[in-house]
XYZ file of C-alpha atoms in Angstrom:
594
model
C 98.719 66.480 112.796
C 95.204 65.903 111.186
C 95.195 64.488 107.551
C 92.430 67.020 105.694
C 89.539 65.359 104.860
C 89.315 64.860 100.660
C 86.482 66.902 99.115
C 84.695 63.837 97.819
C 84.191 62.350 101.580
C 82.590 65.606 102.365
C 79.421 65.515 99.849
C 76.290 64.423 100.193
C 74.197 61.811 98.472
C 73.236 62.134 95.302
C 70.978 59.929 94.550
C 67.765 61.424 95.963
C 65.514 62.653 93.184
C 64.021 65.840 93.548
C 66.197 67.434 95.791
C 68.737 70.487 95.079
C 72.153 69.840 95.178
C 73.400 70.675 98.359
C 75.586 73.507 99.713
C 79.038 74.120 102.238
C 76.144 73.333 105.411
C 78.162 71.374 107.839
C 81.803 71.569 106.086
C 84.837 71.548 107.822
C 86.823 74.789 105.667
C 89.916 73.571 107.154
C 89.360 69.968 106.931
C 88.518 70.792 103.304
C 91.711 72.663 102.346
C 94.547 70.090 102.033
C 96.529 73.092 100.186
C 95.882 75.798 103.060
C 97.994 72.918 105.572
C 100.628 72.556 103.130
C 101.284 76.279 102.485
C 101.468 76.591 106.451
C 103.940 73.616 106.875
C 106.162 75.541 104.248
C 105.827 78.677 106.060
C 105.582 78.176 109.757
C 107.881 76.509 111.874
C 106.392 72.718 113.005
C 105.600 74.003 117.170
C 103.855 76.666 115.822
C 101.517 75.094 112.951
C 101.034 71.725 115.726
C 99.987 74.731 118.283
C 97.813 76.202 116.099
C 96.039 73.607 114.415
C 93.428 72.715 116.257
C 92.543 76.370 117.033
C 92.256 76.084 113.056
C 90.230 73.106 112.708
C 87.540 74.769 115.416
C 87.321 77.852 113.585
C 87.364 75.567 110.466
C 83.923 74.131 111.174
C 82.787 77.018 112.928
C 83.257 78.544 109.729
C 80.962 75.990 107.850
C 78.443 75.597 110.322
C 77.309 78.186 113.442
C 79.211 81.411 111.707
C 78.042 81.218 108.536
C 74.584 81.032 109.877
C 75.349 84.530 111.704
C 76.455 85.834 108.766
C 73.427 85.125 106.937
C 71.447 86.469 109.265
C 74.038 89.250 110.179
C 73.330 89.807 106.272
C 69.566 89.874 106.416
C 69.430 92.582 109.522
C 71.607 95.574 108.852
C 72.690 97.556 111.236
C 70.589 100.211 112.261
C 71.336 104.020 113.598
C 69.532 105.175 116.478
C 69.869 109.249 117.300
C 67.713 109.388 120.587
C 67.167 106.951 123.759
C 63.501 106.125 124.460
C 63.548 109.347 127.000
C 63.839 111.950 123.739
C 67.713 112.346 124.988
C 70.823 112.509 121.925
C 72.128 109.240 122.410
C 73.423 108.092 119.331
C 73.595 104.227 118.909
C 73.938 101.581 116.545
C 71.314 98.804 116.603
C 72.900 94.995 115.687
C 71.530 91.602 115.037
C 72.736 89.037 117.828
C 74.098 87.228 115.159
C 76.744 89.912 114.366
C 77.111 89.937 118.516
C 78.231 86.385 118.105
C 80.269 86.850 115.164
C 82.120 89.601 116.823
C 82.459 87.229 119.961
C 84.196 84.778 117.697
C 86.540 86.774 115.707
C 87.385 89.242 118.694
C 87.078 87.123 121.434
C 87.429 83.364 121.160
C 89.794 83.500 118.267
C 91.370 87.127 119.005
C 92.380 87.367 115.483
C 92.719 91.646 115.634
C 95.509 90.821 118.542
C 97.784 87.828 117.101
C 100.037 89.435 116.038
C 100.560 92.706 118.569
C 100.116 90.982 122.046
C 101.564 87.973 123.383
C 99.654 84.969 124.748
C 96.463 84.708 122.480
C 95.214 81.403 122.021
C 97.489 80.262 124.916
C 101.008 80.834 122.652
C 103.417 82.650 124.753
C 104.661 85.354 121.877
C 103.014 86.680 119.116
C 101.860 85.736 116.174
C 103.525 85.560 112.863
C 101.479 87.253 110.022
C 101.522 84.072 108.266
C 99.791 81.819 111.045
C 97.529 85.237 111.722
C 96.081 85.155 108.160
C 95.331 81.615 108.092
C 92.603 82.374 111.158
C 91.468 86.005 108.678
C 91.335 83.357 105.864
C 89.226 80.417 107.962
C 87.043 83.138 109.143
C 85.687 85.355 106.456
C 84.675 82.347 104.362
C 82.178 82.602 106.799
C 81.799 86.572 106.942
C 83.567 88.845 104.706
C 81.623 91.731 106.316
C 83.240 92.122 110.048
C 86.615 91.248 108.374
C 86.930 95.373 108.201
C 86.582 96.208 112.095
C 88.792 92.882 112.559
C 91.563 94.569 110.421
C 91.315 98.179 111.353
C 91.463 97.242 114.917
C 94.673 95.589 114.361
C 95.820 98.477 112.552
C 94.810 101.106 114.893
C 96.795 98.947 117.684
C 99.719 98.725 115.510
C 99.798 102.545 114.261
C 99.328 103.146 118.612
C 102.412 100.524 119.245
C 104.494 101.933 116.525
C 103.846 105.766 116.714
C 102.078 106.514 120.043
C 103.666 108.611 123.209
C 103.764 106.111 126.181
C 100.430 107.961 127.460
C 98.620 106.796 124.602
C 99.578 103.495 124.535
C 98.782 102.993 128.113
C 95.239 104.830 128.175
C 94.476 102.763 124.837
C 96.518 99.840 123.720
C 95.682 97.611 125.826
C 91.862 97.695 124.786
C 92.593 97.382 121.309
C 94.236 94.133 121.986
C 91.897 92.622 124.250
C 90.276 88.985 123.908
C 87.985 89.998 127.127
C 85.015 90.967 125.247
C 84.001 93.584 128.149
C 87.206 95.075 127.951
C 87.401 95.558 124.567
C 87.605 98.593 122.308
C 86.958 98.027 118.437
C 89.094 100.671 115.944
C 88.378 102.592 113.280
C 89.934 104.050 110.258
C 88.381 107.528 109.102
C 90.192 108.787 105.897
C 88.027 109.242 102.893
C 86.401 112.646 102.301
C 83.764 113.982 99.860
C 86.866 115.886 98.567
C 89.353 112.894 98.017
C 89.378 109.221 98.779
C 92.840 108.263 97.335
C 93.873 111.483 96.744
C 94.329 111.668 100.578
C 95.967 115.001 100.411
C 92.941 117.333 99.087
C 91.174 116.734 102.272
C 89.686 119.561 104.418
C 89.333 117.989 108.064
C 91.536 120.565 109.872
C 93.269 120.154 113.610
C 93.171 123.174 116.322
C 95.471 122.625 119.218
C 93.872 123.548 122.401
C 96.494 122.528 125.629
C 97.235 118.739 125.342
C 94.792 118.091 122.706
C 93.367 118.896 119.326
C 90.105 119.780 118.358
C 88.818 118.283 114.617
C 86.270 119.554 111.980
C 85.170 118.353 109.053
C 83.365 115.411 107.865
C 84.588 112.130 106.837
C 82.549 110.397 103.811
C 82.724 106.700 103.918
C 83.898 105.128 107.971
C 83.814 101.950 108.408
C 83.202 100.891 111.578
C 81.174 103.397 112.333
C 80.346 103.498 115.867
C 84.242 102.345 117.099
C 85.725 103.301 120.409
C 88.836 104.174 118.938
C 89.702 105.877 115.561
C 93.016 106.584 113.708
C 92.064 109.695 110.978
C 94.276 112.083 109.273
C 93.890 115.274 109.808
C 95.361 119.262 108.313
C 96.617 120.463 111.755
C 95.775 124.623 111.516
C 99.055 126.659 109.620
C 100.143 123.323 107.924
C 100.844 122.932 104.061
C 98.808 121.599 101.542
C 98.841 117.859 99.999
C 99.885 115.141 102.001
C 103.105 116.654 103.734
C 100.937 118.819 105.875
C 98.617 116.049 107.393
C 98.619 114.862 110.804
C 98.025 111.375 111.975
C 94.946 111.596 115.236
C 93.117 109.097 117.780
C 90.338 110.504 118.470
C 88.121 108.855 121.232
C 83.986 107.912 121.117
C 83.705 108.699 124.360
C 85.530 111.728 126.842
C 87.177 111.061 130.044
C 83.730 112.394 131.777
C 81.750 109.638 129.996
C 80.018 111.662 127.869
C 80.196 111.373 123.977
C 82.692 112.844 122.067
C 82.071 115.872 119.627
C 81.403 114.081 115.916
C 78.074 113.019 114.986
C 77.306 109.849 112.903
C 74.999 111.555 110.452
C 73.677 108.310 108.826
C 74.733 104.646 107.492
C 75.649 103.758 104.189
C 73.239 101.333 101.990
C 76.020 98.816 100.998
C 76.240 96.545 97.700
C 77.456 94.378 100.432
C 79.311 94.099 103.637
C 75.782 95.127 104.737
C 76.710 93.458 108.032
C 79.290 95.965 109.264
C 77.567 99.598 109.811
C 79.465 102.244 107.568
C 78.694 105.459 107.974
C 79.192 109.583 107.380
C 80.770 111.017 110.030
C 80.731 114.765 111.123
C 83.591 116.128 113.463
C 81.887 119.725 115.002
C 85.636 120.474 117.574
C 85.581 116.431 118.457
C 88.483 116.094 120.690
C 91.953 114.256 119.300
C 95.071 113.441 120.155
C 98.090 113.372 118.093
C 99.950 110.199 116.750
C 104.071 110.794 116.112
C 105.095 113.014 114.022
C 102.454 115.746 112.465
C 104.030 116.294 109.265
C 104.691 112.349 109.157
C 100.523 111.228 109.341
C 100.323 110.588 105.811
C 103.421 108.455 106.030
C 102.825 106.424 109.555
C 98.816 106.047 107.475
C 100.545 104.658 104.513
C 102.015 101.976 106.476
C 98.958 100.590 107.791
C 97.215 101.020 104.476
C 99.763 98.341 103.297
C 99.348 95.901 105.545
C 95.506 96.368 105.286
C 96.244 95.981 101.284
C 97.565 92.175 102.133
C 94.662 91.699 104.669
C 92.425 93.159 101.278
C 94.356 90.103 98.921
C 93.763 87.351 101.869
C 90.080 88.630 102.250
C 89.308 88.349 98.920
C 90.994 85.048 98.613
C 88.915 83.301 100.985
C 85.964 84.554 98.709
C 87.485 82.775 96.108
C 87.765 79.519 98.326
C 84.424 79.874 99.805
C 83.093 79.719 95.913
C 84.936 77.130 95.379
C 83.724 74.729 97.895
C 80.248 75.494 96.671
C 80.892 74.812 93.015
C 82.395 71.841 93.776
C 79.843 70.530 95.618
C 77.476 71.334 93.453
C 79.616 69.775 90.889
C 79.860 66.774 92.402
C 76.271 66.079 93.777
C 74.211 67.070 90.655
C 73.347 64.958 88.103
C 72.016 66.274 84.677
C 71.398 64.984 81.810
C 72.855 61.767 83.178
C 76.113 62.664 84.638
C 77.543 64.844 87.044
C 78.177 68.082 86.463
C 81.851 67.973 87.570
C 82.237 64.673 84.627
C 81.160 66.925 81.902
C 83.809 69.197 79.655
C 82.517 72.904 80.083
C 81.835 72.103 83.288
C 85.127 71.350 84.466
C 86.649 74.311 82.760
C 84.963 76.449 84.639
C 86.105 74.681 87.554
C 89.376 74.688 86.824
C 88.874 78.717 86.139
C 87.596 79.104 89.811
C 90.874 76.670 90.844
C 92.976 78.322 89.158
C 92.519 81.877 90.186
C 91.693 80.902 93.867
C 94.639 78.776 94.186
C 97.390 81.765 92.523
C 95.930 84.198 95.122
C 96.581 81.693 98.189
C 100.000 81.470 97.500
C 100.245 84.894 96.426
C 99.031 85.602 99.697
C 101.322 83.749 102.026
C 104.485 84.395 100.253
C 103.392 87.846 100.978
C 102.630 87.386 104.323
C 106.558 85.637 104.829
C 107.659 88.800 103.329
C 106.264 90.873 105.758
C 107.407 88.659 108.950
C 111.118 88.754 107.301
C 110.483 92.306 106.642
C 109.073 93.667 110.708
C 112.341 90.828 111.384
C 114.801 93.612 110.045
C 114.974 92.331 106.539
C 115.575 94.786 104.326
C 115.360 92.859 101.199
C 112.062 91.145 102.098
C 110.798 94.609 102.889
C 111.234 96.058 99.280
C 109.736 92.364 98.055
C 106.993 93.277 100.119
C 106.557 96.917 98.849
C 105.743 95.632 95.350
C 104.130 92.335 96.456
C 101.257 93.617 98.304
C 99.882 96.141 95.320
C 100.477 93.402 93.318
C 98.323 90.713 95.189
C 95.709 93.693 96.118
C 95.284 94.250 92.390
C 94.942 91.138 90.447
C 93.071 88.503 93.546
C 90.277 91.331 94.517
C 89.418 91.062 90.706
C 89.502 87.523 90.110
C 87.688 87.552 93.375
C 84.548 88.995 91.288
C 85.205 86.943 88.416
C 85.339 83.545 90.479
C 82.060 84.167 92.960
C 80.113 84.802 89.635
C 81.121 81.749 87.870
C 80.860 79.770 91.143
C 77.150 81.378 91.608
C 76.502 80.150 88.165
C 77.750 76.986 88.490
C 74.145 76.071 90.615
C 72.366 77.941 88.691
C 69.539 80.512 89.375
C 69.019 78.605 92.605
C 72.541 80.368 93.338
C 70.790 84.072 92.464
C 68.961 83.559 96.105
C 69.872 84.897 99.044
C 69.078 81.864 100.758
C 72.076 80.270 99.541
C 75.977 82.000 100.162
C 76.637 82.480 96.288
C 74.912 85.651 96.198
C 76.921 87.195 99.030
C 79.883 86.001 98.069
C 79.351 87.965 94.722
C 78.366 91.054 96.681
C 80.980 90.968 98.771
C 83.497 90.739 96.649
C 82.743 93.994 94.816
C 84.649 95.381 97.823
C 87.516 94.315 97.594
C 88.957 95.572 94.263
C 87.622 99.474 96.134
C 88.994 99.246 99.354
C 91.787 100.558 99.878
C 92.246 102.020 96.916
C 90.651 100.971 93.746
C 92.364 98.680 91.003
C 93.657 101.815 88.829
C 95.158 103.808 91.744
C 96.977 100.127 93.041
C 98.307 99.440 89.550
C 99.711 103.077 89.565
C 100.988 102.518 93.058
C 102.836 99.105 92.188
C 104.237 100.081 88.506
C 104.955 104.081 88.987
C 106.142 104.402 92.720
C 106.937 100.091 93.803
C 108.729 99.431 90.535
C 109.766 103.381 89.076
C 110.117 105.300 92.211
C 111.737 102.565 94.331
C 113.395 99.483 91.988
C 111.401 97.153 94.278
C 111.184 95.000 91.333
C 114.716 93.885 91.468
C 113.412 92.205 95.361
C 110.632 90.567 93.742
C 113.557 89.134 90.529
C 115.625 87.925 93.312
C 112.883 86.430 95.063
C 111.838 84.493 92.271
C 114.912 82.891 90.720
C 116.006 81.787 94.355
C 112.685 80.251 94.457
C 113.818 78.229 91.070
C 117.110 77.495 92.758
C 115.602 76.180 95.568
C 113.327 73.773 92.836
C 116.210 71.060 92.641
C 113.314 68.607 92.425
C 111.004 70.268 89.588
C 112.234 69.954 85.923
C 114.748 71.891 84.702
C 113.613 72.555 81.710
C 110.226 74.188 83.334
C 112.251 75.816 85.597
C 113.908 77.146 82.807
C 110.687 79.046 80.948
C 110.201 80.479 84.617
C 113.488 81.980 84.498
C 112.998 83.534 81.076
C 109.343 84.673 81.467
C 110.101 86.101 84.940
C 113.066 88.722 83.194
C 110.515 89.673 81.063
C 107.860 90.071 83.504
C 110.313 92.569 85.210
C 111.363 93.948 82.028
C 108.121 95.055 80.883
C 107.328 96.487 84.513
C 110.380 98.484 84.319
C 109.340 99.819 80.733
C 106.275 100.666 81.529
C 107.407 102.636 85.146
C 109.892 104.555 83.286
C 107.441 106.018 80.245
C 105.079 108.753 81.556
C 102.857 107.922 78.332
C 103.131 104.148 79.280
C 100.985 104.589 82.340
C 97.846 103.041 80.615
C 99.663 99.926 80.702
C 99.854 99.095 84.042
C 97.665 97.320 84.377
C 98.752 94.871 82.409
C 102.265 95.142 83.668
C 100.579 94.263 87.415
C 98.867 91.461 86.311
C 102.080 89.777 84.622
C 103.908 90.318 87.608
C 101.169 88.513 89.375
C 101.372 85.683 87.300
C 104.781 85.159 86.570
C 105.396 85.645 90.390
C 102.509 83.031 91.280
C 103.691 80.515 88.555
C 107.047 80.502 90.271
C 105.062 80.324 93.208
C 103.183 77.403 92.659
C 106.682 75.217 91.198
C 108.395 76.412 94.199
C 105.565 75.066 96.490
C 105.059 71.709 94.428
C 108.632 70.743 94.706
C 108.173 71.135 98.960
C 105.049 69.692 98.899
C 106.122 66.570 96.987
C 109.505 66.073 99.172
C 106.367 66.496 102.284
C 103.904 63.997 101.196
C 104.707 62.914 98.039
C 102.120 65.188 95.572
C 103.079 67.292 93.017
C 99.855 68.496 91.715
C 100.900 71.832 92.525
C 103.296 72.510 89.821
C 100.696 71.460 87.537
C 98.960 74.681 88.612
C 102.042 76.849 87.880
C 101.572 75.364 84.010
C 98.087 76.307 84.001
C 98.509 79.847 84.312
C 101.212 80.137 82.006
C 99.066 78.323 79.522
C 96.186 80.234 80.342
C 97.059 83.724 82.167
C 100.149 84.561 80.580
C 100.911 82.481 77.011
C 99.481 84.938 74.197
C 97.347 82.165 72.440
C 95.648 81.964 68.442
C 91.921 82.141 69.384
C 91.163 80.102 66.467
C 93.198 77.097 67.300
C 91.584 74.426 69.751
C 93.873 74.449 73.174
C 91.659 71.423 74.578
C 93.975 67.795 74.293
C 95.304 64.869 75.791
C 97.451 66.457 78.393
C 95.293 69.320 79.576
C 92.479 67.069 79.818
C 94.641 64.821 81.720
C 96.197 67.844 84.305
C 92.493 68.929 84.626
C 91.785 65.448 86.229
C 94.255 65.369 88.095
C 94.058 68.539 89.536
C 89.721 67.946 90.155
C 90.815 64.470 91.604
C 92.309 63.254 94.911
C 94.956 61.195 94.417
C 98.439 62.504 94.898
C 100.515 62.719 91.860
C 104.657 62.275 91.645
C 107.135 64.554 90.214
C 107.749 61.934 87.217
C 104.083 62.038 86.195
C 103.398 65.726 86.466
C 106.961 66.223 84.754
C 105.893 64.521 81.523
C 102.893 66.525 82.213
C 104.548 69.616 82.014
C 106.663 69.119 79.279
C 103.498 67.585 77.211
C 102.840 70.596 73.999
């Protein structure tokens, strides 16, 4: 197994007056990431991570190099909706850049991320893939292009609602597509649900279902479809003499093209001009009797829909995550290569707060995001503990990283400047981008709702996530006790105050607040439980210094009049910017330093 290359060997001279400090051109993102191998050595067994790994270290510099070029360009030249051929015939098509050819090439066909984990044999492993080892290829890729990451995900997700719910004739006409690596033989998904009439209020919607022999016939028009122009779409549906709200909705696939060859009845009646994602064509979509077929139960669509909208929640948190790292490579090699004023940016003191801002938030949601991820492989494993973990988990991690998603692309776009305002350079994607993710989904008020009112009140999935945590700190033999300690006592209270605020109607303002502590606590312990592994690993303990931070920072009510800056945050900030491994002694006094 590789030893990541340190940041510092991966910058470029600085001593050539006159010229810009330099950007992620040429980076290796998985050479890069010492942290993303040590998560995966915690979470995946050592055949699979050895298997994997160089599959990782292609897409790695892929992702720094060729890929991000597409995406630029991908970017640059939107998507573009044709209604006619050159002969005056309705032929609806969507126009693409050959950069978002090759992007899709990568992602669906080299790297087959959208089939890791629902067919065997991708990438040459005989079973499939783990979520865990699945997301580290989602989280290599989109710091390259954030954009196709959608028609990645809902392909996976119209495969698994197909596996899961699907008669047998389904699955054979259409499974098999979904999954393929074989670029000719492959058939993207789509996800229609939002409507003019409700986007998370899913059950005021006013597509209705007519049953005509063996299939159904839709009309209505869906608002925002992503996607657009898929082969295959999963959309919910009021099949004709059903109730209202979400009890009487029906789960469909409905097909872009009939069995004759000729296109199926829904129009795409034009794209949507995108903050960002402007890569990926999103468009309006108007069913006029467009032929469907159902998926399970009809009075269970909502539910089987629900399902996948969680799992796309986690994809949402990993997404926005490798934002977060993708503006942190950039600030810190900004950091590192530009002098002013005499010194380097990433010597001087406001300078490396901000850093340790974009750290700090980028490194909470990584782990946040693969303890999630373990939760969900324990969970589709039978686990019916990790499954209620993983029902407050993911609106948890889909709340609080798709926000500090926004907050860390701006300050890394800052970080070079105005240079970083111009779309020459990644920063000002990234910032787009990431406007998305805290939407998606559902936005942050309806997730908060989701996680404190129906995760925590309706279903006591916080006890899972108190459980979790404090056999995390028993599992910390290594990291002080008295740290381990605060953890303890913070996380009761962290599930105290979510259970206060679930159980008060009048309360619901607050949970917001009561997500985000959750997060933090739950990352904090996170972070310990990871730094103890990581040290008995290699030796480094840097990680636990992390879990401090956000105490100290995130959680710890502090007097804004007193100064916070002193010896021992200065010194975890170097540590923490630096490269040399730390031991548990050091970072212990560390941690217990006031």
């Amino acid at each position: 197994m590789h030893q990541p290359a340190r940041q510092s060997e991966l910058t470029l001279p600085a001593d050539q007056p006159g010229l810009l400090a330099p950007d992620t051109s040429g980076m290796n993102f998985y050479r890069a990431d010492p942290a993303l191998t040590d998560l995966l050595r915690i979470h995946l067994p050592s055949p699979l991570l050895r298997h994997i790994e160089p599959h990782l270290d292609r897409l790695g510099a892929l992702a720094g190099g060729h890929l991000d070029e597409c995406a630029r360009l991908s970017d640059r030249h939107t998507p573009v909706l044709h209604q006619r051929d050159k002969f005056g015939r309705d032929a609806q098509w969507i126009e693409y850049h050959p950069a978002y050819r090759e992007l899709e090439a990568a992602a669906f066909g080299e790297f087959g991320i959208h089939a890791m984990s629902v067919r065997k044999g991708v990438l040459g492993w005989p079973d499939k893939y783990p979520v865990v080892a699945k997301h580290a290829f989602t989280f290599l890729f989109n710091q390259a292009e954030f954009g196709l990451g959608c028609p990645i995900n809902v392909t996976d997700g119209c495969a698994k609602l197909l596996s899961n719910f699907g008669s047998d004739a389904l699955k054979a006409r259409y499974l098999d597509g979904l999954t393929q690596t074989d670029m000719s033989k492959l058939t993207q998904g789509g996800q229609f649900m939002t409507e003019k009439e409700g986007g998370s209020d899913v059950g005021t919607l006013t597509t209705t279902a007519v049953q005509e022999g063996d299939h159904w016939r839709l009309t209505g028009e869906k608002w925002f479809c992503s996607n657009a122009d898929a082969k295959v779409v999963m959309l919910l549906a009021r099949p004709e003499g059903a109730g209202p709200g979400t009890r009487g909705v029906g789960l469909f696939l409905m097909p872009r093209t009939l069995d004759d060859g000729t296109p199926n009845h829904y129009r795409i009646v034009r794209l949507k001009d995108k903050l960002g994602t402007r890569s990926m064509a999103s468009g309006e979509i108007k069913l006029e009797g467009a032929i469907a077929y159902a998926v399970g139960k009809l009075d269970r669509g909502f539910v089987q829909m629900a399902e996948m909208v969680n799992s796309s929640r986690l994809s949402n948190g990993v997404k926005s995550t490798a934002l977060m790292r993708r503006a942190y490579h950039d600030a810190m090699t900004v950091a590192r290569n530009r002098v002013v004023f005499g010194s380097r940016i990433v010597d001087l003191p406001l300078a490396r707060r901000q850093l340790m801002k974009i750290m700090l938030a980028t490194e909470q949601a990584l782990s946040m995001s693969f303890v999630t991820a373990d939760a969900l492989d324990r969970a589709e494993a039978g686990s019916q503990d990790a499954a209620a973990l993983l029902r407050i988990l993911t609106p948890t991690l889909k709340f609080r990283a798709t926000r500090d998603a926004r907050k860390v692309c701006g300050d890394a776009l800052e970080m070079r400047g105005g240079i970083g305002y111009i779309e020459e350079f990644a920063t000002s994607r990234l910032l787009r981008d990431a406007h998305l993710g805290s939407i998606w989904e559902g936005t942050g008020n309806i997730v908060a709702i989701d996680a404190l009112k129906r995760a925590v009140g309706r279903h006591g999935a916080e006890a899972a996530l108190a459980a979790d945590l404090h056999a995390r700190l028993d599992d910390s033999a290594s990291v002080p006790q008295a740290w381990r300690s605060r953890l303890r006592d913070l996380t009761d209270r962290a599930i105290g105050f979510a259970r206060e605020v679930a159980s008060r109607m009048d309360n619901e303002a607050e949970a917001r607040r009561a997500t985000s502590l959750l997060y933090h606590v739950a990352s904090a312990v996170a972070l310990a439980w990871e730094g103890g592994r990581i040290h008995e690993m290699r030796g480094d303990a840097r990680r636990l210094l992390l879990s401090r931070m956000v105490i100290d920072h995130r959680v710890a009510a502090g007097d804004p009049f007193r100064l916070t800056e002193n010896a021992a945050q200065r010194a975890i900030t170097g540590h923490l910017l630096g490269d040399r491994a730390v031991g548990m002694a050091e970072v212990g006094e560390l941690i217990s330093a006031a």
